[in-house]
Short mmCIF file of C-alpha atoms and ligand atoms in Angstrom, two decimals:
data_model
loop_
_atom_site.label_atom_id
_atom_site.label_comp_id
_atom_site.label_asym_id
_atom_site.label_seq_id
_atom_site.Cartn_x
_atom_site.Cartn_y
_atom_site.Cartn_z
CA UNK P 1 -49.23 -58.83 -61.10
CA UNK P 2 -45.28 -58.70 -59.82
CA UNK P 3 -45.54 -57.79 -56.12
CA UNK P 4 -42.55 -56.17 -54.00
CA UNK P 5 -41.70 -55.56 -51.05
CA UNK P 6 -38.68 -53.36 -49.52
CA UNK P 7 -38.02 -53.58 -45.83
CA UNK P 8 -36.12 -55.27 -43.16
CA UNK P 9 -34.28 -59.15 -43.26
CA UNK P 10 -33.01 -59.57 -39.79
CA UNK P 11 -32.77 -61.99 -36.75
CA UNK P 12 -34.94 -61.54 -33.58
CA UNK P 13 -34.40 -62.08 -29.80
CA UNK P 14 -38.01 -62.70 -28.66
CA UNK P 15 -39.02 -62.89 -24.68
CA UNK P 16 -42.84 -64.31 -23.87
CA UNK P 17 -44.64 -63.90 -20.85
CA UNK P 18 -44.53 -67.65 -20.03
CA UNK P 19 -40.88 -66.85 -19.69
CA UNK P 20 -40.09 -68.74 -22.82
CA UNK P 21 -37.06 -66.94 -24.64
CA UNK P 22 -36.21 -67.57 -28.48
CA UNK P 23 -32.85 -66.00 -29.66
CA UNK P 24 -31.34 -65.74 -33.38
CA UNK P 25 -34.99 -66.03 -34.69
CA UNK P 26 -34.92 -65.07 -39.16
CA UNK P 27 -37.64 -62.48 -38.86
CA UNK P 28 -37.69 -58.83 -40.12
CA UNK P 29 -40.99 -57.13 -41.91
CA UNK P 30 -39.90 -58.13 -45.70
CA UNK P 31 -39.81 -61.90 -44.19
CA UNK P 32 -43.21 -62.07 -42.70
CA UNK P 33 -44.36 -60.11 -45.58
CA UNK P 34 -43.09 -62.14 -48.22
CA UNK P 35 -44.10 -65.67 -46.46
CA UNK P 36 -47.76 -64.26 -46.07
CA UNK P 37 -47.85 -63.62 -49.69
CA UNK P 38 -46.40 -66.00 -51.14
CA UNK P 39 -49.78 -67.85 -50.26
CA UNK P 40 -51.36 -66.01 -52.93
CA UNK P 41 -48.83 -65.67 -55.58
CA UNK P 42 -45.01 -65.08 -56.32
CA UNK P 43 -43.33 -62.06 -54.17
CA UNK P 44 -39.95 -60.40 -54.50
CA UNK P 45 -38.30 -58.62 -51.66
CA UNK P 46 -35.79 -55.89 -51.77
CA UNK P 47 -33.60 -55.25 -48.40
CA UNK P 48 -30.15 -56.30 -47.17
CA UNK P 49 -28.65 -58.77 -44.92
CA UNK P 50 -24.86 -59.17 -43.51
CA UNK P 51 -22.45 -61.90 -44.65
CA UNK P 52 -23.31 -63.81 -41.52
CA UNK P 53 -26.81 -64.42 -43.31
CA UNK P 54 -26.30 -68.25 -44.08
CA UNK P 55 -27.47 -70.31 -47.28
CA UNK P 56 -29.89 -71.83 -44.69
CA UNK P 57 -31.39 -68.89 -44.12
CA UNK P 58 -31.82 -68.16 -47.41
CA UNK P 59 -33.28 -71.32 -48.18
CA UNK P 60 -36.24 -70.71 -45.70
CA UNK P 61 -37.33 -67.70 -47.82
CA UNK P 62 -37.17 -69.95 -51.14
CA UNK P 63 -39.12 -72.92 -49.48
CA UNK P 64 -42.40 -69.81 -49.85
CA UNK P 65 -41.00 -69.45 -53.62
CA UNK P 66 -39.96 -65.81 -52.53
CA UNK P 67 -37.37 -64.32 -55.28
CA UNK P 68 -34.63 -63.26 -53.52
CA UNK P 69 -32.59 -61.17 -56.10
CA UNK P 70 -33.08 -58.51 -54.28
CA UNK P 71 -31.50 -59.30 -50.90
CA UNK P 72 -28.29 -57.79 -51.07
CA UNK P 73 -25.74 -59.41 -48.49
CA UNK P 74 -22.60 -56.78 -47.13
CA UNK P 75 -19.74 -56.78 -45.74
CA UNK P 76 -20.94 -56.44 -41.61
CA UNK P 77 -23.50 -57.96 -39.63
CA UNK P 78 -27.17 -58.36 -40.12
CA UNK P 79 -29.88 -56.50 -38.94
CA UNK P 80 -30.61 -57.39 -34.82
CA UNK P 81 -33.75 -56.65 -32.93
CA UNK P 82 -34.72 -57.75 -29.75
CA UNK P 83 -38.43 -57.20 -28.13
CA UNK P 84 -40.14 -59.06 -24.68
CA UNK P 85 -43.85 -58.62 -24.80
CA UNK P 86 -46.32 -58.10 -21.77
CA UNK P 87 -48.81 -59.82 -20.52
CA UNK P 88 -52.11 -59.15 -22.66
CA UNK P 89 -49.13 -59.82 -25.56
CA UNK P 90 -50.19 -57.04 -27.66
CA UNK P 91 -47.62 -54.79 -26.08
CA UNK P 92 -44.50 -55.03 -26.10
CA UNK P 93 -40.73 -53.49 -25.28
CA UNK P 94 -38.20 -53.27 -27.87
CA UNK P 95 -35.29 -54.66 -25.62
CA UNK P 96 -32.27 -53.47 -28.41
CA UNK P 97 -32.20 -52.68 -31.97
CA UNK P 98 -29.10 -53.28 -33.46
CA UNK P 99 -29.37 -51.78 -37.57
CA UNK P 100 -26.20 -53.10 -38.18
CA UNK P 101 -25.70 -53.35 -42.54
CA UNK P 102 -30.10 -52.06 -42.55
CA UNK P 103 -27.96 -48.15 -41.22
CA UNK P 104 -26.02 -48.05 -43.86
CA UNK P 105 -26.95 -47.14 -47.85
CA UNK P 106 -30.08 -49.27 -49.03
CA UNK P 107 -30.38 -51.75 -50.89
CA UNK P 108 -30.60 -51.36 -55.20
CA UNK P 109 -33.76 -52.33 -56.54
CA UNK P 110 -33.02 -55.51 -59.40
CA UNK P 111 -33.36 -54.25 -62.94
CA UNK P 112 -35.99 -57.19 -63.02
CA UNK P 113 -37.79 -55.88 -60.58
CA UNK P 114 -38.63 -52.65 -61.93
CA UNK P 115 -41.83 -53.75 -63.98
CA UNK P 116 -43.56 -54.41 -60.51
CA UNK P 117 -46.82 -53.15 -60.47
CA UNK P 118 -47.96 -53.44 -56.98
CA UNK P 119 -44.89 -51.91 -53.91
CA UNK P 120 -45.09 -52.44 -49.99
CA UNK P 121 -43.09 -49.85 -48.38
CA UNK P 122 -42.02 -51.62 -45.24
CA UNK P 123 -41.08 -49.82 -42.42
CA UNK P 124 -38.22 -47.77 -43.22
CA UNK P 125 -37.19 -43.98 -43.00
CA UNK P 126 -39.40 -42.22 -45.08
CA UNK P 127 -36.15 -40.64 -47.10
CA UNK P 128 -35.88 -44.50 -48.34
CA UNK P 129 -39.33 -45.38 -48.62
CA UNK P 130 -39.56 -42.07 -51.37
CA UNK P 131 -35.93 -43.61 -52.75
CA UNK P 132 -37.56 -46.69 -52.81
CA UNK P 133 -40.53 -45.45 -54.86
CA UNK P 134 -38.81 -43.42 -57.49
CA UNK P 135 -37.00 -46.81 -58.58
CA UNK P 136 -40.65 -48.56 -59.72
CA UNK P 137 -41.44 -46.50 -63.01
CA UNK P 138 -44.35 -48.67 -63.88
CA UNK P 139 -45.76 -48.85 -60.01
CA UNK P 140 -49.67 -48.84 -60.10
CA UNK P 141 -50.72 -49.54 -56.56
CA UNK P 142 -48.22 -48.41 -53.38
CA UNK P 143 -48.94 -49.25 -49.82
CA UNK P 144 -46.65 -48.30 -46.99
CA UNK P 145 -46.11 -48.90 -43.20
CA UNK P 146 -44.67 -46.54 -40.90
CA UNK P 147 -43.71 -46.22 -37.46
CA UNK P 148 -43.21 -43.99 -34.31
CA UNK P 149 -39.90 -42.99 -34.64
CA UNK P 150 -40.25 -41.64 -38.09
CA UNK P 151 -43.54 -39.83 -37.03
CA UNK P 152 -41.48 -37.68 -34.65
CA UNK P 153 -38.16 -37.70 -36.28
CA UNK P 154 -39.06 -37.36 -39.99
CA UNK P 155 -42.93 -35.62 -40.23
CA UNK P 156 -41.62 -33.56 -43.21
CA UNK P 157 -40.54 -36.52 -45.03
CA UNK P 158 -43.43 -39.10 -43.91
CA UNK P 159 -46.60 -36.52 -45.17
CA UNK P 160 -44.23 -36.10 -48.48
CA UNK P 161 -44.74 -39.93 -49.16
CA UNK P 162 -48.19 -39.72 -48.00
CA UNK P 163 -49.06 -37.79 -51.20
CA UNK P 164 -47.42 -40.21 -52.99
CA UNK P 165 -49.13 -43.47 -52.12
CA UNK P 166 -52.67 -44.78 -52.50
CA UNK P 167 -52.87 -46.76 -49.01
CA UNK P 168 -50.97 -46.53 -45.15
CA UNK P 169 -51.12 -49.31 -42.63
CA UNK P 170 -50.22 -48.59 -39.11
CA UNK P 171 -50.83 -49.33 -35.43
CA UNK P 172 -53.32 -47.36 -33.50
CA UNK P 173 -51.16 -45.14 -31.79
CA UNK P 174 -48.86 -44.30 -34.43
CA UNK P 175 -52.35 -42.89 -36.23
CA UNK P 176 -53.13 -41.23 -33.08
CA UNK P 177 -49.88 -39.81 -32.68
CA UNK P 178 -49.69 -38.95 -36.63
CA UNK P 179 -52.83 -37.08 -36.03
CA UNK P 180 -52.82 -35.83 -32.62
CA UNK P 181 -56.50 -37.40 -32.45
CA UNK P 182 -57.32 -40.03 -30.16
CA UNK P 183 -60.18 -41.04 -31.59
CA UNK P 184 -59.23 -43.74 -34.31
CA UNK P 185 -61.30 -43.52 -36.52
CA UNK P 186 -60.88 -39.47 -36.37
CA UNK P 187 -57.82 -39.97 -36.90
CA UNK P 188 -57.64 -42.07 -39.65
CA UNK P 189 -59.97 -39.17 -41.56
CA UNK P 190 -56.94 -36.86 -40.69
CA UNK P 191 -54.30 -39.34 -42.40
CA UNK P 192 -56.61 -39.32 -45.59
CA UNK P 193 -56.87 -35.78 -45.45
CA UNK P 194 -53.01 -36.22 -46.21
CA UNK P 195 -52.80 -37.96 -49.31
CA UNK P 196 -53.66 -41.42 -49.30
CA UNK P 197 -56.72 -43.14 -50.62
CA UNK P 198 -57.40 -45.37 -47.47
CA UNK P 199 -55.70 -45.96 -44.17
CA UNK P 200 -55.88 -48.97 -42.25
CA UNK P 201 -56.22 -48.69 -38.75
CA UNK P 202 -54.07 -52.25 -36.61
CA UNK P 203 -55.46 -53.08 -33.23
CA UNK P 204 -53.78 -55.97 -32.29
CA UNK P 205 -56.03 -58.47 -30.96
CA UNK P 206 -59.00 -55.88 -31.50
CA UNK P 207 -59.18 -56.22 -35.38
CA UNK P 208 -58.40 -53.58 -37.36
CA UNK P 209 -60.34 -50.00 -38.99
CA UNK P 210 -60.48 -49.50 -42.49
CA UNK P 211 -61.16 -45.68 -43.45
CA UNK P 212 -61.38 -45.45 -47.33
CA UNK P 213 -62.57 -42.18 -49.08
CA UNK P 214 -65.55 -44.33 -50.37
CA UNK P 215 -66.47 -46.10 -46.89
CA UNK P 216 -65.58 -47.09 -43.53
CA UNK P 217 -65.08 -50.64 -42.10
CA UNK P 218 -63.84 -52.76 -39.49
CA UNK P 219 -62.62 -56.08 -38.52
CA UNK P 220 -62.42 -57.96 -35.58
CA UNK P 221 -58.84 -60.00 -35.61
CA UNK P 222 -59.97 -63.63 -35.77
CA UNK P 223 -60.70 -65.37 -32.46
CA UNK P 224 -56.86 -66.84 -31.33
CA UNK P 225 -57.08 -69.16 -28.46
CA UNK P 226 -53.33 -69.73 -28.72
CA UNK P 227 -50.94 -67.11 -29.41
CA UNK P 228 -47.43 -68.03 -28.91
CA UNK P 229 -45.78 -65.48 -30.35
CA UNK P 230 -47.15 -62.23 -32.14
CA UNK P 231 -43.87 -61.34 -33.96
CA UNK P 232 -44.61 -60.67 -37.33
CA UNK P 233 -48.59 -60.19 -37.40
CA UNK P 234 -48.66 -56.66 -38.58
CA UNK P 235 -46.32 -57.70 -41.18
CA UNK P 236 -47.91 -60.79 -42.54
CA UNK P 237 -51.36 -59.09 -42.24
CA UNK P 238 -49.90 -56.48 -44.39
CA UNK P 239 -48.30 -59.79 -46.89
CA UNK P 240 -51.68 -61.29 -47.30
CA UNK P 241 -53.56 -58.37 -48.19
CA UNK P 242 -51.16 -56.96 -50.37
CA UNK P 243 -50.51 -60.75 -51.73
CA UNK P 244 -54.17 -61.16 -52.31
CA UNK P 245 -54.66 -57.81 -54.39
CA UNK P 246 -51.60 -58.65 -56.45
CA UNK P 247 -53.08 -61.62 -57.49
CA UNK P 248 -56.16 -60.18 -58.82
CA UNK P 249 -56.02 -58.47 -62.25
CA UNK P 250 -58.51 -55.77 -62.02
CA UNK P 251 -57.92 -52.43 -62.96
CA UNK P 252 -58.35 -50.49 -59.12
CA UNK P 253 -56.76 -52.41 -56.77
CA UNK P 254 -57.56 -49.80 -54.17
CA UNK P 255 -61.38 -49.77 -54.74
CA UNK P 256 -63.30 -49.68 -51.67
CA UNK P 257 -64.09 -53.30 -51.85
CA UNK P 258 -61.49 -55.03 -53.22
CA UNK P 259 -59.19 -53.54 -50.26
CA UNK P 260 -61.66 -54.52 -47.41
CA UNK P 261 -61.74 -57.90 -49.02
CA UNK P 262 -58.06 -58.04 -48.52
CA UNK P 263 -57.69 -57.17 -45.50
CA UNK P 264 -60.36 -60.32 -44.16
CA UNK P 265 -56.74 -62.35 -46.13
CA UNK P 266 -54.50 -60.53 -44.00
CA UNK P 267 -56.44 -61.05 -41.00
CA UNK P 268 -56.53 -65.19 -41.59
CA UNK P 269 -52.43 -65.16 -42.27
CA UNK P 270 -52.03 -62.91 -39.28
CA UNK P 271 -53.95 -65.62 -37.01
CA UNK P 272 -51.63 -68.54 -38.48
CA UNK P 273 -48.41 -66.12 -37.83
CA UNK P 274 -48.69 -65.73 -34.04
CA UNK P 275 -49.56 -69.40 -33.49
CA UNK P 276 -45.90 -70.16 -33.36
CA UNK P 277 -42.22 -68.53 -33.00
CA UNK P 278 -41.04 -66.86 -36.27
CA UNK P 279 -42.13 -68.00 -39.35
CA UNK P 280 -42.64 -71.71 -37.91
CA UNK P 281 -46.17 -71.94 -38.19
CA UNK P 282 -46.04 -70.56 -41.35
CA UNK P 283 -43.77 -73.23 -43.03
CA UNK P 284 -45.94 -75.51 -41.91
CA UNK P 285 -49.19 -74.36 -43.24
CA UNK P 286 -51.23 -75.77 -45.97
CA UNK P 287 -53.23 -74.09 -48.37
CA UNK P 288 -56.76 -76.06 -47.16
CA UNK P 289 -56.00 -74.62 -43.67
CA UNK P 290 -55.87 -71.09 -44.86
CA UNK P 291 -59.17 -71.71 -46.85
CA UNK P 292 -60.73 -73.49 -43.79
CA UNK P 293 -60.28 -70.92 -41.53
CA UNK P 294 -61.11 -68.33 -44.31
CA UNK P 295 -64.01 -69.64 -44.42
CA UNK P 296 -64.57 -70.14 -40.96
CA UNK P 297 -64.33 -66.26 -40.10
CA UNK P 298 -66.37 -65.15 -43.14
CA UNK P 299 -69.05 -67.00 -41.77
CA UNK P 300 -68.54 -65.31 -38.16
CA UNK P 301 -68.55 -62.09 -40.07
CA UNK P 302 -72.64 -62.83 -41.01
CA UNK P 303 -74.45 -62.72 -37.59
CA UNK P 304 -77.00 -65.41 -37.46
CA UNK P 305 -80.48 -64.00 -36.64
CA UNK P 306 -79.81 -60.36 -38.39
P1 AMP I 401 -44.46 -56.70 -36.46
O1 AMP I 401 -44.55 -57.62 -35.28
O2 AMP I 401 -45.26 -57.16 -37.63
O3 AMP I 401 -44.69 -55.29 -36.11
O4 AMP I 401 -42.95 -56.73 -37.00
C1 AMP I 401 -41.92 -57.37 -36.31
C2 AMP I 401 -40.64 -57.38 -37.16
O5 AMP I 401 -40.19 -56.04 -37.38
C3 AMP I 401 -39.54 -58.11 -36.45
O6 AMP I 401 -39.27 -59.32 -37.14
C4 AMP I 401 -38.34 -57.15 -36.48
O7 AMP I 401 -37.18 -57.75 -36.97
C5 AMP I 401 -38.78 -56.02 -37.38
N1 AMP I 401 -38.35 -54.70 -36.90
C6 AMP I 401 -38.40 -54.24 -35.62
N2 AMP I 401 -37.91 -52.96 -35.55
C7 AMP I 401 -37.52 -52.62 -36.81
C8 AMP I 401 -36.91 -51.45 -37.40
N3 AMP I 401 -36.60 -50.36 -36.68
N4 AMP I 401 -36.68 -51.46 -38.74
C9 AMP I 401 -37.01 -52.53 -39.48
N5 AMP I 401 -37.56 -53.67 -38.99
C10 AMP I 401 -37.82 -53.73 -37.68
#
């Protein structure tokens, strides 16, 4: 089923507690997204990117067999962000953002893209992410991310797309401060109260909560040993699960089930992701890996002895 993805292209400044410091990195959700998908099928991305975006840089993006119709280059500068993280390396400070051509009008959706059945909403004001949606007539299963800033800068706008979507991914303390509960999985129950069909709860390292209105789960995040460089994991977690529905023709792509069973994809991609700056490990990961480790972590999931 034709997947899409609307978001951010951009190049990232990254700072690591060993000290080790990666400038002009291609990053930006729709690119994690897109790689971790493109695992499981094709993937077309809709966002925009300056005129200093090279050929190269485009390349990297077709070397995962991403269509790239739908990246608009402008007149002005690509999309900047720069972020150091701490210590434990789940947190971390955003050091500049720099929206450059992402500030200005978005991007069109491609005529050819409008038969897609299956939307991400990548993190993006909530004003675009219901633009975004009106331009997919024959959508049948949307997912969207969200962040702080829109939580307390557009509420109004953010619970209008909740009603409009069947699933939400976001961090644990965006749901806590979308809810006012502290309690996750409390409030993940108050984000489904607003709309959506299931909410998925990130935690980083800690796994992540899945609150559906047929069930409750949970996932630890699988056991890293080396993590290099957690750019991108909430974005390519979000890539493989939404990658691994797409590529499933059944009628309910949100059922209870079918979603959970996603989400042990995103985990696995997620895992590769951080093992490396960017989208290096990623480029250099093969399809019996993935299945290996797959594999691997399903089995962890069945405690011996129970
Ligand atoms: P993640 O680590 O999965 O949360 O996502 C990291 C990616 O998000 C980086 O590659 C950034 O370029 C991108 N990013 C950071 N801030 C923003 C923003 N305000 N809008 C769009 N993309 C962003």
């Amino acid at each position: 089923m034709p997947l899409v993805v609307t978001g951010s292209v951009g190049f990232d400044s990254i700072e690591v507690p060993s000290g080790e410091k990666r400038e002009h990195v291609l990053g930006g959700s729709c690119t994690y997204f897109s790689a971790a998908a493109s695992f499981h099928g094709p993937v077309r991305i809709v966002a925009v990117v300056g005129k200093d975006f090279t050929d190269e840089q485009r390349a990297v993006l077709a070397h995962f067999g991403v269509d790239t119709k739908g990246l608009e280059a402008r007149d002005g500068k690509t999309f900047r962000w720069g972020g150091r993280y701490h210590a434990n390396m789940d947190e971390r400070d955003t050091l500049y953002t720099e929206l450059n051509v992402l500030g200005g009008e978005p991007p069109r959706v491609p005529e050819e893209y409008k038969d897609a059945d299956v939307v991400f909403l990548a993190n993006n004001p909530p004003r675009v992410q219901l633009d975004f949606l009106e331009q997919f007539p024959h959508k049948r299963f949307v997912v969207a991310d969200t962040m702080d800033l829109w939580i307390t800068t557009a509420r109004a706008e953010l619970e209008q797309l909740l009603t409009r979507i069947d699933g939400l991914v976001l961090n644990y303390d965006e749901a806590e401060l979308l809810s006012g509960k502290q309690n996750t999985v409390a409030a993940a129950r108050d984000i489904l109260e607003k709309g959506p069909r299931f909410v998925v709860v990130k935690k980083g390292e800690h796994g992540c909560l899945f609150v559906h209105r047929e069930g409750i789960g949970a996932l630890p995040a699988y056991p890293s040993e080396r993590v290099v460089d957690p750019t991108g994991a909430g974005d390519s977690f979000a890539g493989g699960m939404m990658g691994f529905l797409a590529s499933h023709d059944v009628d309910d792509l949100g059922r209870f089930d079918a979603v959970y069973a996603a989400l042990v994809h995103g985990t696995i991609i997620a895992s590769f992701t951080i093992e490396d700056f960017g989208l290096g490990r990623l480029q250099t990961l093969k399809r019996q890996e993935l299945l290996e480790r797959l594999e691997a972590f399903v089995k962890m999931l069945r405690v011996p002895g129970l």
